[in-house]
């Protein structure tokens, strides 16, 4: 007891970071996500000894349950292929586990755990009763036929179905998992369980339990929260130069809403490279290439020969812009890219992707007075609208586009106000990273204390 009392709170955060590194060897993205949250809320933890007394950090950094499974499937040539599937049920203090599925060759436990850990706090920020989870596979849908993707999804769900359900764990999409994959996954879930349990998956088609606006929600929500920051600065999107990385779900709808609000989106990218169109990207062309025929962003030049193409995605951050919206993947902005962005006049960075900025990049932005809206707040519109989809499913109802859009706007505005006010309360004005981490952490940690040792 004496030894325990002699430990300072500062040591508590350090001990936990060390513990996470030792217990999860080689899982660098997970270490990074834990470090980012715990380092930023250190003063808050120091002021609240009850968190150490209840071993909250030890419990919060250990997933409640981790499922790893084999996914065998056959390709179009009849060859047997085997991938690995994951579902990390991280924290259910606030509600059933909720979080997307990612199909990408880089998927491994470190990425799954970082995403599930982040998701826990993001979901708390939405104000909806949802816990945190994430899943996926190292399967690469790129270059696969629809029939191959379907066979993979069916095999994946043949194991996953026993772990999910509307009151247990509700997956959705993420990188590599869009409307097509959710369709195949839902079909197999329904077939195995013999139940049309709409609330067991979100991102469904509009005619079979999906919500209007879910497709647009992550990108729109991102632009709504950036717009709140702009309003605080007495500014608007009108005439602002915006750079958006990626050209998937988050990126396309962020671009659509930013353009609608008067911005000029000058560049977008994919994992091969970036297109730069100083007159403003023609989004219809991007949608036709990426959503219409699953093509590559370089094909933009076939329609707009005056645009430029760089065959290195990260070069997108070398462009002059007012607002940067990273919407591709983790760690796409490192210190070098942060320096370029600051040098070229960026004022706001809104994180559409999860953990797109490294810790060094975040610090650099903050020192240089760039407003950074962290992913767990900035991209929470996606999961918030998934929660609205679940509400509609529970009520056997469907709301209009306008109704859902209004609710999404309210949720994003509330998130921004909450994190801003909390940052101010602790004399960390404008530190939205601190504000988001404290608000999310507090909700989850206090619920865990109330629910006892579970
Ligand atoms: P998509 O699969 O729809 O699109 C991903 C985009 O990012 C593609 O353009 C892809 O290019 C590009 N990309 C992927 N990896 C890299 C890389 N290493 N370098 C450069 N570009 C890359 O995924 P989403 O739009 O759904 O997800 C994007 C980000 O947003 C992720 O971080 C995700 O976790 C986050 N997010 C998504 C939500 C959603 O509702 N969809 C909700 C909250 C967060 P290519 O086509 O070449 O692979």
GROMACS .gro file of C-alpha atoms and ligand atoms in nm:
model
  502
    1UNK     CA    1   0.000   0.000   0.000
    2UNK     CA    2   0.282   0.238   0.094
    3UNK     CA    3   0.463   0.165  -0.228
    4UNK     CA    4   0.139   0.223  -0.420
    5UNK     CA    5   0.082   0.558  -0.252
    6UNK     CA    6   0.436   0.669  -0.329
    7UNK     CA    7   0.384   0.625  -0.700
    8UNK     CA    8   0.303   0.953  -0.867
    9UNK     CA    9   0.022   0.989  -1.118
   10UNK     CA   10   0.279   1.085  -1.376
   11UNK     CA   11   0.438   0.745  -1.334
   12UNK     CA   12   0.098   0.582  -1.388
   13UNK     CA   13   0.070   0.704  -1.750
   14UNK     CA   14   0.431   0.605  -1.822
   15UNK     CA   15   0.383   0.261  -1.668
   16UNK     CA   16   0.077   0.197  -1.881
   17UNK     CA   17   0.246   0.303  -2.205
   18UNK     CA   18   0.535   0.070  -2.118
   19UNK     CA   19   0.292  -0.210  -2.035
   20UNK     CA   20   0.111  -0.173  -2.367
   21UNK     CA   21   0.441  -0.190  -2.557
   22UNK     CA   22   0.553  -0.503  -2.368
   23UNK     CA   23   0.218  -0.682  -2.393
   24UNK     CA   24   0.161  -0.602  -2.761
   25UNK     CA   25   0.507  -0.644  -2.916
   26UNK     CA   26   0.558  -0.498  -3.263
   27UNK     CA   27   0.209  -0.344  -3.279
   28UNK     CA   28   0.339   0.005  -3.342
   29UNK     CA   29   0.013   0.168  -3.453
   30UNK     CA   30  -0.155   0.051  -3.132
   31UNK     CA   31   0.135   0.186  -2.923
   32UNK     CA   32   0.107   0.516  -3.111
   33UNK     CA   33  -0.268   0.548  -3.055
   34UNK     CA   34  -0.237   0.473  -2.682
   35UNK     CA   35   0.053   0.715  -2.646
   36UNK     CA   36  -0.137   0.989  -2.828
   37UNK     CA   37  -0.438   0.961  -2.597
   38UNK     CA   38  -0.256   0.907  -2.267
   39UNK     CA   39   0.016   1.169  -2.320
   40UNK     CA   40  -0.242   1.430  -2.406
   41UNK     CA   41  -0.464   1.361  -2.104
   42UNK     CA   42  -0.176   1.324  -1.858
   43UNK     CA   43  -0.271   1.639  -1.659
   44UNK     CA   44  -0.631   1.518  -1.639
   45UNK     CA   45  -0.525   1.175  -1.510
   46UNK     CA   46  -0.298   1.344  -1.257
   47UNK     CA   47  -0.593   1.540  -1.124
   48UNK     CA   48  -0.808   1.225  -1.086
   49UNK     CA   49  -0.649   0.954  -0.868
   50UNK     CA   50  -0.969   0.745  -0.888
   51UNK     CA   51  -0.865   0.629  -1.233
   52UNK     CA   52  -0.549   0.464  -1.099
   53UNK     CA   53  -0.735   0.325  -0.796
   54UNK     CA   54  -0.976   0.153  -1.035
   55UNK     CA   55  -0.698   0.042  -1.272
   56UNK     CA   56  -0.884   0.220  -1.550
   57UNK     CA   57  -0.586   0.262  -1.782
   58UNK     CA   58  -0.486  -0.105  -1.748
   59UNK     CA   59  -0.842  -0.209  -1.831
   60UNK     CA   60  -0.895   0.048  -2.106
   61UNK     CA   61  -0.586  -0.060  -2.296
   62UNK     CA   62  -0.676  -0.430  -2.286
   63UNK     CA   63  -0.951  -0.529  -2.532
   64UNK     CA   64  -1.244  -0.706  -2.370
   65UNK     CA   65  -1.227  -0.978  -2.635
   66UNK     CA   66  -1.019  -1.047  -2.948
   67UNK     CA   67  -1.128  -1.293  -3.212
   68UNK     CA   68  -0.884  -1.410  -3.482
   69UNK     CA   69  -1.008  -1.658  -3.737
   70UNK     CA   70  -0.930  -1.843  -4.058
   71UNK     CA   71  -1.112  -1.734  -4.376
   72UNK     CA   72  -1.081  -1.996  -4.653
   73UNK     CA   73  -1.233  -1.916  -4.993
   74UNK     CA   74  -1.187  -2.013  -5.357
   75UNK     CA   75  -1.079  -1.778  -5.633
   76UNK     CA   76  -1.217  -1.779  -5.987
   77UNK     CA   77  -0.961  -2.037  -6.095
   78UNK     CA   78  -1.086  -2.274  -5.826
   79UNK     CA   79  -0.770  -2.232  -5.615
   80UNK     CA   80  -0.811  -2.235  -5.238
   81UNK     CA   81  -0.700  -1.914  -5.066
   82UNK     CA   82  -0.673  -1.845  -4.695
   83UNK     CA   83  -0.687  -1.508  -4.522
   84UNK     CA   84  -0.705  -1.408  -4.159
   85UNK     CA   85  -1.014  -1.244  -4.009
   86UNK     CA   86  -1.031  -1.028  -3.697
   87UNK     CA   87  -1.286  -0.877  -3.465
   88UNK     CA   88  -1.160  -0.676  -3.169
   89UNK     CA   89  -1.437  -0.610  -2.916
   90UNK     CA   90  -1.257  -0.339  -2.731
   91UNK     CA   91  -1.493  -0.177  -2.485
   92UNK     CA   92  -1.864  -0.211  -2.410
   93UNK     CA   93  -1.895   0.038  -2.123
   94UNK     CA   94  -2.127   0.266  -2.321
   95UNK     CA   95  -2.313   0.016  -2.538
   96UNK     CA   96  -2.270  -0.275  -2.778
   97UNK     CA   97  -1.939  -0.286  -2.965
   98UNK     CA   98  -1.957  -0.077  -3.280
   99UNK     CA   99  -1.698  -0.017  -3.549
  100UNK     CA  100  -1.613  -0.092  -3.909
  101UNK     CA  101  -1.449  -0.376  -4.096
  102UNK     CA  102  -1.133  -0.307  -4.297
  103UNK     CA  103  -1.024  -0.530  -4.584
  104UNK     CA  104  -0.668  -0.434  -4.679
  105UNK     CA  105  -0.344  -0.632  -4.713
  106UNK     CA  106  -0.178  -0.428  -4.435
  107UNK     CA  107  -0.433  -0.541  -4.173
  108UNK     CA  108  -0.273  -0.708  -3.869
  109UNK     CA  109  -0.346  -0.696  -3.493
  110UNK     CA  110  -0.163  -0.362  -3.441
  111UNK     CA  111  -0.391  -0.185  -3.691
  112UNK     CA  112  -0.705  -0.359  -3.564
  113UNK     CA  113  -0.632  -0.265  -3.203
  114UNK     CA  114  -0.542   0.095  -3.278
  115UNK     CA  115  -0.865   0.138  -3.471
  116UNK     CA  116  -1.076  -0.031  -3.202
  117UNK     CA  117  -0.912   0.175  -2.925
  118UNK     CA  118  -0.973   0.501  -3.113
  119UNK     CA  119  -1.325   0.392  -3.197
  120UNK     CA  120  -1.409   0.356  -2.827
  121UNK     CA  121  -1.348   0.728  -2.761
  122UNK     CA  122  -1.492   0.842  -3.093
  123UNK     CA  123  -1.816   0.660  -3.021
  124UNK     CA  124  -1.827   0.818  -2.677
  125UNK     CA  125  -1.797   1.163  -2.838
  126UNK     CA  126  -2.104   1.105  -3.055
  127UNK     CA  127  -2.323   1.093  -2.743
  128UNK     CA  128  -2.486   0.773  -2.870
  129UNK     CA  129  -2.492   0.454  -2.657
  130UNK     CA  130  -2.227   0.260  -2.847
  131UNK     CA  131  -1.910   0.083  -2.734
  132UNK     CA  132  -1.596   0.040  -2.943
  133UNK     CA  133  -1.485  -0.238  -3.176
  134UNK     CA  134  -1.319  -0.296  -3.510
  135UNK     CA  135  -1.248  -0.584  -3.741
  136UNK     CA  136  -1.140  -0.687  -4.084
  137UNK     CA  137  -0.902  -0.900  -4.279
  138UNK     CA  138  -0.576  -0.891  -4.473
  139UNK     CA  139  -0.785  -0.978  -4.781
  140UNK     CA  140  -0.735  -0.732  -5.068
  141UNK     CA  141  -1.057  -0.670  -5.266
  142UNK     CA  142  -0.857  -0.480  -5.530
  143UNK     CA  143  -0.839  -0.672  -5.856
  144UNK     CA  144  -1.086  -0.939  -5.736
  145UNK     CA  145  -1.405  -1.019  -5.926
  146UNK     CA  146  -1.745  -0.961  -5.765
  147UNK     CA  147  -1.785  -1.338  -5.733
  148UNK     CA  148  -1.453  -1.368  -5.547
  149UNK     CA  149  -1.544  -1.083  -5.314
  150UNK     CA  150  -1.879  -1.250  -5.249
  151UNK     CA  151  -1.721  -1.587  -5.167
  152UNK     CA  152  -1.472  -1.420  -4.937
  153UNK     CA  153  -1.743  -1.219  -4.758
  154UNK     CA  154  -1.959  -1.528  -4.714
  155UNK     CA  155  -1.671  -1.725  -4.563
  156UNK     CA  156  -1.577  -1.429  -4.340
  157UNK     CA  157  -1.935  -1.402  -4.210
  158UNK     CA  158  -1.962  -1.778  -4.158
  159UNK     CA  159  -1.729  -1.730  -3.861
  160UNK     CA  160  -1.813  -1.369  -3.766
  161UNK     CA  161  -2.187  -1.421  -3.731
  162UNK     CA  162  -2.152  -1.597  -3.394
  163UNK     CA  163  -1.982  -1.292  -3.243
  164UNK     CA  164  -2.212  -1.014  -3.366
  165UNK     CA  165  -2.575  -0.906  -3.330
  166UNK     CA  166  -2.782  -0.592  -3.281
  167UNK     CA  167  -2.733  -0.602  -2.902
  168UNK     CA  168  -2.378  -0.740  -2.906
  169UNK     CA  169  -2.155  -0.603  -3.176
  170UNK     CA  170  -2.250  -0.412  -3.491
  171UNK     CA  171  -1.992  -0.396  -3.772
  172UNK     CA  172  -1.995  -0.148  -4.063
  173UNK     CA  173  -1.762  -0.053  -4.351
  174UNK     CA  174  -1.413   0.097  -4.357
  175UNK     CA  175  -1.128   0.082  -4.609
  176UNK     CA  176  -1.210  -0.183  -4.870
  177UNK     CA  177  -1.556  -0.249  -4.729
  178UNK     CA  178  -1.829  -0.051  -4.905
  179UNK     CA  179  -2.188  -0.109  -5.012
  180UNK     CA  180  -2.101  -0.422  -5.215
  181UNK     CA  181  -1.922  -0.595  -4.927
  182UNK     CA  182  -2.184  -0.499  -4.667
  183UNK     CA  183  -2.448  -0.649  -4.899
  184UNK     CA  184  -2.271  -0.984  -4.922
  185UNK     CA  185  -2.196  -0.986  -4.549
  186UNK     CA  186  -2.555  -0.906  -4.455
  187UNK     CA  187  -2.692  -1.165  -4.697
  188UNK     CA  188  -2.481  -1.438  -4.540
  189UNK     CA  189  -2.567  -1.325  -4.184
  190UNK     CA  190  -2.937  -1.342  -4.268
  191UNK     CA  191  -2.900  -1.683  -4.428
  192UNK     CA  192  -2.709  -1.837  -4.136
  193UNK     CA  193  -2.921  -1.689  -3.857
  194UNK     CA  194  -3.252  -1.709  -4.044
  195UNK     CA  195  -3.328  -1.358  -3.919
  196UNK     CA  196  -3.362  -1.026  -4.097
  197UNK     CA  197  -3.181  -0.853  -3.812
  198UNK     CA  198  -3.122  -0.514  -3.970
  199UNK     CA  199  -2.953  -0.372  -3.660
  200UNK     CA  200  -2.668  -0.625  -3.682
  201UNK     CA  201  -2.477  -0.436  -3.954
  202UNK     CA  202  -2.480  -0.073  -4.069
  203UNK     CA  203  -2.409   0.080  -4.408
  204UNK     CA  204  -2.686  -0.131  -4.559
  205UNK     CA  205  -2.861  -0.050  -4.887
  206UNK     CA  206  -3.140   0.206  -4.868
  207UNK     CA  207  -3.410  -0.046  -4.962
  208UNK     CA  208  -3.311  -0.303  -4.703
  209UNK     CA  209  -3.266  -0.115  -4.375
  210UNK     CA  210  -2.996   0.134  -4.462
  211UNK     CA  211  -3.012   0.502  -4.374
  212UNK     CA  212  -3.015   0.787  -4.618
  213UNK     CA  213  -2.694   0.992  -4.581
  214UNK     CA  214  -2.488   0.705  -4.432
  215UNK     CA  215  -2.278   0.697  -4.750
  216UNK     CA  216  -2.209   1.070  -4.730
  217UNK     CA  217  -2.190   1.096  -4.349
  218UNK     CA  218  -1.817   1.068  -4.278
  219UNK     CA  219  -1.720   1.326  -4.540
  220UNK     CA  220  -2.011   1.559  -4.471
  221UNK     CA  221  -1.956   1.538  -4.095
  222UNK     CA  222  -1.590   1.626  -4.144
  223UNK     CA  223  -1.678   1.935  -4.343
  224UNK     CA  224  -1.947   2.035  -4.089
  225UNK     CA  225  -1.698   2.030  -3.802
  226UNK     CA  226  -1.433   2.219  -4.003
  227UNK     CA  227  -1.705   2.472  -4.084
  228UNK     CA  228  -1.764   2.524  -3.710
  229UNK     CA  229  -1.395   2.608  -3.667
  230UNK     CA  230  -1.413   2.846  -3.963
  231UNK     CA  231  -1.719   3.018  -3.816
  232UNK     CA  232  -1.529   3.071  -3.489
  233UNK     CA  233  -1.258   3.239  -3.692
  234UNK     CA  234  -1.513   3.460  -3.867
  235UNK     CA  235  -1.444   3.269  -4.189
  236UNK     CA  236  -1.618   3.027  -4.425
  237UNK     CA  237  -1.532   2.767  -4.689
  238UNK     CA  238  -1.601   3.021  -4.963
  239UNK     CA  239  -1.295   3.045  -5.189
  240UNK     CA  240  -1.073   2.834  -4.960
  241UNK     CA  241  -0.817   2.607  -5.123
  242UNK     CA  242  -0.867   2.254  -4.992
  243UNK     CA  243  -0.645   1.948  -5.040
  244UNK     CA  244  -0.806   1.608  -4.977
  245UNK     CA  245  -0.607   1.285  -4.976
  246UNK     CA  246  -0.772   0.961  -5.082
  247UNK     CA  247  -1.061   0.920  -5.324
  248UNK     CA  248  -1.272   0.670  -5.136
  249UNK     CA  249  -1.586   0.711  -4.931
  250UNK     CA  250  -1.457   0.965  -4.676
  251UNK     CA  251  -1.268   1.173  -4.936
  252UNK     CA  252  -1.536   1.191  -5.205
  253UNK     CA  253  -1.813   1.315  -4.979
  254UNK     CA  254  -1.585   1.557  -4.795
  255UNK     CA  255  -1.501   1.701  -5.137
  256UNK     CA  256  -1.867   1.714  -5.237
  257UNK     CA  257  -1.974   1.911  -4.928
  258UNK     CA  258  -1.667   2.140  -4.933
  259UNK     CA  259  -1.737   2.229  -5.298
  260UNK     CA  260  -2.104   2.286  -5.216
  261UNK     CA  261  -1.994   2.535  -4.949
  262UNK     CA  262  -1.781   2.725  -5.200
  263UNK     CA  263  -1.437   2.571  -5.150
  264UNK     CA  264  -1.197   2.485  -5.433
  265UNK     CA  265  -1.075   2.130  -5.391
  266UNK     CA  266  -0.746   2.140  -5.578
  267UNK     CA  267  -0.614   1.785  -5.527
  268UNK     CA  268  -0.715   1.428  -5.446
  269UNK     CA  269  -0.521   1.099  -5.445
  270UNK     CA  270  -0.517   0.722  -5.416
  271UNK     CA  271  -0.244   0.485  -5.304
  272UNK     CA  272  -0.062   0.522  -5.639
  273UNK     CA  273  -0.050   0.900  -5.670
  274UNK     CA  274  -0.221   1.239  -5.660
  275UNK     CA  275  -0.398   1.461  -5.914
  276UNK     CA  276  -0.370   1.837  -5.893
  277UNK     CA  277  -0.622   2.054  -6.076
  278UNK     CA  278  -0.576   2.421  -5.985
  279UNK     CA  279  -0.917   2.516  -6.131
  280UNK     CA  280  -1.079   2.273  -5.888
  281UNK     CA  281  -1.116   1.895  -5.913
  282UNK     CA  282  -1.412   1.780  -6.120
  283UNK     CA  283  -1.571   1.548  -5.865
  284UNK     CA  284  -1.805   1.378  -6.114
  285UNK     CA  285  -1.498   1.248  -6.295
  286UNK     CA  286  -1.348   1.116  -5.970
  287UNK     CA  287  -1.677   0.949  -5.875
  288UNK     CA  288  -1.708   0.789  -6.217
  289UNK     CA  289  -1.351   0.654  -6.197
  290UNK     CA  290  -1.348   0.537  -5.835
  291UNK     CA  291  -1.709   0.439  -5.766
  292UNK     CA  292  -1.822   0.371  -6.123
  293UNK     CA  293  -1.544   0.146  -6.247
  294UNK     CA  294  -1.307   0.097  -5.951
  295UNK     CA  295  -1.030   0.264  -6.153
  296UNK     CA  296  -0.717   0.460  -6.059
  297UNK     CA  297  -0.699   0.834  -5.993
  298UNK     CA  298  -0.441   0.876  -6.274
  299UNK     CA  299  -0.728   0.815  -6.519
  300UNK     CA  300  -0.851   1.166  -6.427
  301UNK     CA  301  -0.599   1.297  -6.678
  302UNK     CA  302  -0.774   1.117  -6.963
  303UNK     CA  303  -1.072   1.351  -6.909
  304UNK     CA  304  -0.878   1.655  -6.784
  305UNK     CA  305  -0.545   1.654  -6.967
  306UNK     CA  306  -0.447   1.990  -6.816
  307UNK     CA  307  -0.439   1.852  -6.465
  308UNK     CA  308  -0.110   1.733  -6.311
  309UNK     CA  309  -0.032   1.390  -6.170
  310UNK     CA  310   0.236   1.297  -5.915
  311UNK     CA  311   0.304   0.928  -5.880
  312UNK     CA  312   0.371   0.960  -5.507
  313UNK     CA  313   0.060   1.004  -5.290
  314UNK     CA  314   0.240   1.193  -5.014
  315UNK     CA  315   0.338   1.472  -5.255
  316UNK     CA  316  -0.017   1.597  -5.221
  317UNK     CA  317   0.094   1.765  -4.898
  318UNK     CA  318   0.344   1.983  -5.087
  319UNK     CA  319   0.067   2.197  -5.234
  320UNK     CA  320  -0.035   2.545  -5.115
  321UNK     CA  321  -0.366   2.521  -4.934
  322UNK     CA  322  -0.579   2.675  -4.658
  323UNK     CA  323  -0.734   2.351  -4.537
  324UNK     CA  324  -0.596   1.996  -4.546
  325UNK     CA  325  -0.830   1.700  -4.511
  326UNK     CA  326  -0.635   1.374  -4.489
  327UNK     CA  327  -0.894   1.109  -4.582
  328UNK     CA  328  -0.682   0.812  -4.691
  329UNK     CA  329  -0.500   0.619  -4.419
  330UNK     CA  330  -0.296   0.620  -4.096
  331UNK     CA  331   0.035   0.809  -4.073
  332UNK     CA  332   0.001   0.973  -4.414
  333UNK     CA  333   0.124   1.303  -4.262
  334UNK     CA  334   0.461   1.274  -4.092
  335UNK     CA  335   0.680   1.559  -3.971
  336UNK     CA  336   0.812   1.632  -4.324
  337UNK     CA  337   0.461   1.667  -4.466
  338UNK     CA  338   0.355   1.877  -4.164
  339UNK     CA  339   0.646   2.115  -4.227
  340UNK     CA  340   0.552   2.147  -4.595
  341UNK     CA  341   0.190   2.218  -4.510
  342UNK     CA  342   0.278   2.484  -4.253
  343UNK     CA  343   0.528   2.643  -4.490
  344UNK     CA  344   0.257   2.658  -4.758
  345UNK     CA  345   0.006   2.831  -4.535
  346UNK     CA  346  -0.232   2.564  -4.406
  347UNK     CA  347  -0.461   2.695  -4.129
  348UNK     CA  348  -0.681   2.395  -4.047
  349UNK     CA  349  -0.621   2.020  -4.063
  350UNK     CA  350  -0.936   1.808  -4.030
  351UNK     CA  351  -0.858   1.440  -3.990
  352UNK     CA  352  -1.102   1.237  -4.200
  353UNK     CA  353  -0.887   0.924  -4.187
  354UNK     CA  354  -0.805   0.753  -3.859
  355UNK     CA  355  -0.470   0.864  -3.710
  356UNK     CA  356  -0.347   1.022  -4.036
  357UNK     CA  357  -0.095   1.242  -3.853
  358UNK     CA  358   0.201   1.110  -3.657
  359UNK     CA  359   0.265   1.242  -3.304
  360UNK     CA  360   0.548   1.464  -3.432
  361UNK     CA  361   0.322   1.607  -3.702
  362UNK     CA  362   0.047   1.686  -3.448
  363UNK     CA  363   0.295   1.866  -3.223
  364UNK     CA  364   0.433   2.061  -3.517
  365UNK     CA  365   0.085   2.176  -3.620
  366UNK     CA  366   0.006   2.282  -3.266
  367UNK     CA  367   0.329   2.477  -3.218
  368UNK     CA  368   0.258   2.656  -3.545
  369UNK     CA  369  -0.100   2.750  -3.454
  370UNK     CA  370  -0.265   2.524  -3.709
  371UNK     CA  371  -0.603   2.408  -3.577
  372UNK     CA  372  -0.597   2.031  -3.579
  373UNK     CA  373  -0.934   1.854  -3.546
  374UNK     CA  374  -0.844   1.501  -3.437
  375UNK     CA  375  -0.996   1.203  -3.616
  376UNK     CA  376  -1.201   1.082  -3.323
  377UNK     CA  377  -1.400   1.404  -3.344
  378UNK     CA  378  -1.360   1.495  -3.711
  379UNK     CA  379  -1.470   1.165  -3.864
  380UNK     CA  380  -1.726   1.071  -3.599
  381UNK     CA  381  -2.008   1.159  -3.840
  382UNK     CA  382  -1.982   0.815  -4.000
  383UNK     CA  383  -2.041   0.614  -3.687
  384UNK     CA  384  -2.291   0.869  -3.555
  385UNK     CA  385  -2.502   0.814  -3.867
  386UNK     CA  386  -2.459   0.439  -3.828
  387UNK     CA  387  -2.613   0.487  -3.484
  388UNK     CA  388  -2.897   0.680  -3.650
  389UNK     CA  389  -2.938   0.385  -3.888
  390UNK     CA  390  -2.968   0.155  -3.584
  391UNK     CA  391  -3.233   0.384  -3.433
  392UNK     CA  392  -3.436   0.368  -3.755
  393UNK     CA  393  -3.399  -0.012  -3.765
  394UNK     CA  394  -3.518  -0.042  -3.405
  395UNK     CA  395  -3.823   0.173  -3.484
  396UNK     CA  396  -3.896   0.002  -3.820
  397UNK     CA  397  -3.881   0.348  -3.966
  398UNK     CA  398  -3.681   0.546  -4.217
  399UNK     CA  399  -3.608   0.914  -4.200
  400UNK     CA  400  -3.566   1.158  -4.487
  401UNK     CA  401  -3.226   1.273  -4.609
  402UNK     CA  402  -3.295   1.616  -4.460
  403UNK     CA  403  -3.386   1.473  -4.118
  404UNK     CA  404  -3.069   1.267  -4.098
  405UNK     CA  405  -2.858   1.555  -4.227
  406UNK     CA  406  -3.000   1.786  -3.961
  407UNK     CA  407  -2.919   1.534  -3.688
  408UNK     CA  408  -2.567   1.483  -3.826
  409UNK     CA  409  -2.506   1.859  -3.823
  410UNK     CA  410  -2.628   1.880  -3.463
  411UNK     CA  411  -2.406   1.592  -3.356
  412UNK     CA  412  -2.095   1.744  -3.521
  413UNK     CA  413  -2.169   2.086  -3.371
  414UNK     CA  414  -2.215   1.931  -3.026
  415UNK     CA  415  -1.890   1.740  -3.054
  416UNK     CA  416  -1.705   2.056  -3.147
  417UNK     CA  417  -1.862   2.261  -2.866
  418UNK     CA  418  -1.793   1.990  -2.606
  419UNK     CA  419  -1.430   1.945  -2.694
  420UNK     CA  420  -1.367   2.316  -2.729
  421UNK     CA  421  -1.527   2.400  -2.394
  422UNK     CA  422  -1.341   2.116  -2.218
  423UNK     CA  423  -1.007   2.229  -2.360
  424UNK     CA  424  -1.080   2.581  -2.235
  425UNK     CA  425  -1.175   2.454  -1.888
  426UNK     CA  426  -0.825   2.311  -1.851
  427UNK     CA  427  -0.659   2.625  -1.990
  428UNK     CA  428  -0.572   2.445  -2.311
  429UNK     CA  429  -0.768   2.669  -2.540
  430UNK     CA  430  -0.767   2.553  -2.903
  431UNK     CA  431  -0.611   2.218  -2.812
  432UNK     CA  432  -0.887   2.009  -2.965
  433UNK     CA  433  -0.675   1.694  -2.933
  434UNK     CA  434  -0.675   1.734  -2.555
  435UNK     CA  435  -1.045   1.827  -2.551
  436UNK     CA  436  -1.151   1.525  -2.758
  437UNK     CA  437  -0.940   1.282  -2.559
  438UNK     CA  438  -1.064   1.410  -2.223
  439UNK     CA  439  -1.432   1.413  -2.319
  440UNK     CA  440  -1.414   1.063  -2.470
  441UNK     CA  441  -1.200   0.919  -2.191
  442UNK     CA  442  -1.411   1.063  -1.913
  443UNK     CA  443  -1.734   0.915  -2.046
  444UNK     CA  444  -1.588   0.569  -2.093
  445UNK     CA  445  -1.382   0.563  -1.772
  446UNK     CA  446  -1.668   0.686  -1.553
  447UNK     CA  447  -1.906   0.428  -1.701
  448UNK     CA  448  -1.648   0.157  -1.630
  449UNK     CA  449  -1.619   0.267  -1.268
  450UNK     CA  450  -2.000   0.266  -1.229
  451UNK     CA  451  -2.026  -0.085  -1.372
  452UNK     CA  452  -1.771  -0.235  -1.131
  453UNK     CA  453  -1.493  -0.477  -1.211
  454UNK     CA  454  -1.607  -0.630  -1.540
  455LIG     P1  455  -1.211   0.359  -4.897
  455LIG     O1  456  -1.164   0.219  -4.912
  455LIG     O2  457  -1.342   0.399  -4.951
  455LIG     O3  458  -1.102   0.460  -4.959
  455LIG     C1  459  -0.971   0.464  -4.913
  455LIG     C2  460  -0.896   0.564  -4.998
  455LIG     O4  461  -0.767   0.587  -4.941
  455LIG     C3  462  -0.873   0.514  -5.138
  455LIG     O5  463  -0.868   0.623  -5.226
  455LIG     C4  464  -0.735   0.449  -5.127
  455LIG     O6  465  -0.666   0.440  -5.248
  455LIG     C5  466  -0.666   0.546  -5.034
  455LIG     N1  467  -0.555   0.480  -4.965
  455LIG     C6  468  -0.558   0.366  -4.893
  455LIG     N2  469  -0.435   0.335  -4.847
  455LIG     C7  470  -0.356   0.435  -4.890
  455LIG     C8  471  -0.218   0.463  -4.875
  455LIG     N3  472  -0.140   0.380  -4.806
  455LIG     N4  473  -0.170   0.575  -4.932
  455LIG     C9  474  -0.251   0.659  -5.001
  455LIG     N5  475  -0.383   0.637  -5.019
  455LIG    C10  476  -0.434   0.527  -4.964
  455LIG     O7  477  -1.202   0.390  -4.741
  455LIG     P2  478  -1.272   0.505  -4.658
  455LIG     O8  479  -1.283   0.629  -4.737
  455LIG     O9  480  -1.391   0.446  -4.597
  455LIG    O10  481  -1.166   0.525  -4.541
  455LIG    C11  482  -1.062   0.622  -4.550
  455LIG    C12  483  -1.020   0.659  -4.409
  455LIG    O11  484  -1.134   0.713  -4.341
  455LIG    C13  485  -0.971   0.543  -4.323
  455LIG    O12  486  -0.871   0.587  -4.235
  455LIG    C14  487  -1.095   0.505  -4.244
  455LIG    O13  488  -1.063   0.438  -4.125
  455LIG    C15  489  -1.152   0.643  -4.220
  455LIG     N6  490  -1.293   0.643  -4.182
  455LIG    C16  491  -1.389   0.597  -4.269
  455LIG    C17  492  -1.522   0.597  -4.230
  455LIG    C18  493  -1.630   0.556  -4.322
  455LIG    O14  494  -1.747   0.570  -4.284
  455LIG     N7  495  -1.603   0.506  -4.440
  455LIG    C19  496  -1.561   0.642  -4.094
  455LIG    C20  497  -1.454   0.695  -4.016
  455LIG    C21  498  -1.326   0.692  -4.059
  455LIG     P3  499  -0.664   0.302  -5.333
  455LIG    O15  500  -0.792   0.302  -5.409
  455LIG    O16  501  -0.542   0.313  -5.414
  455LIG    O17  502  -0.656   0.192  -5.230
   0.00000   0.00000   0.00000
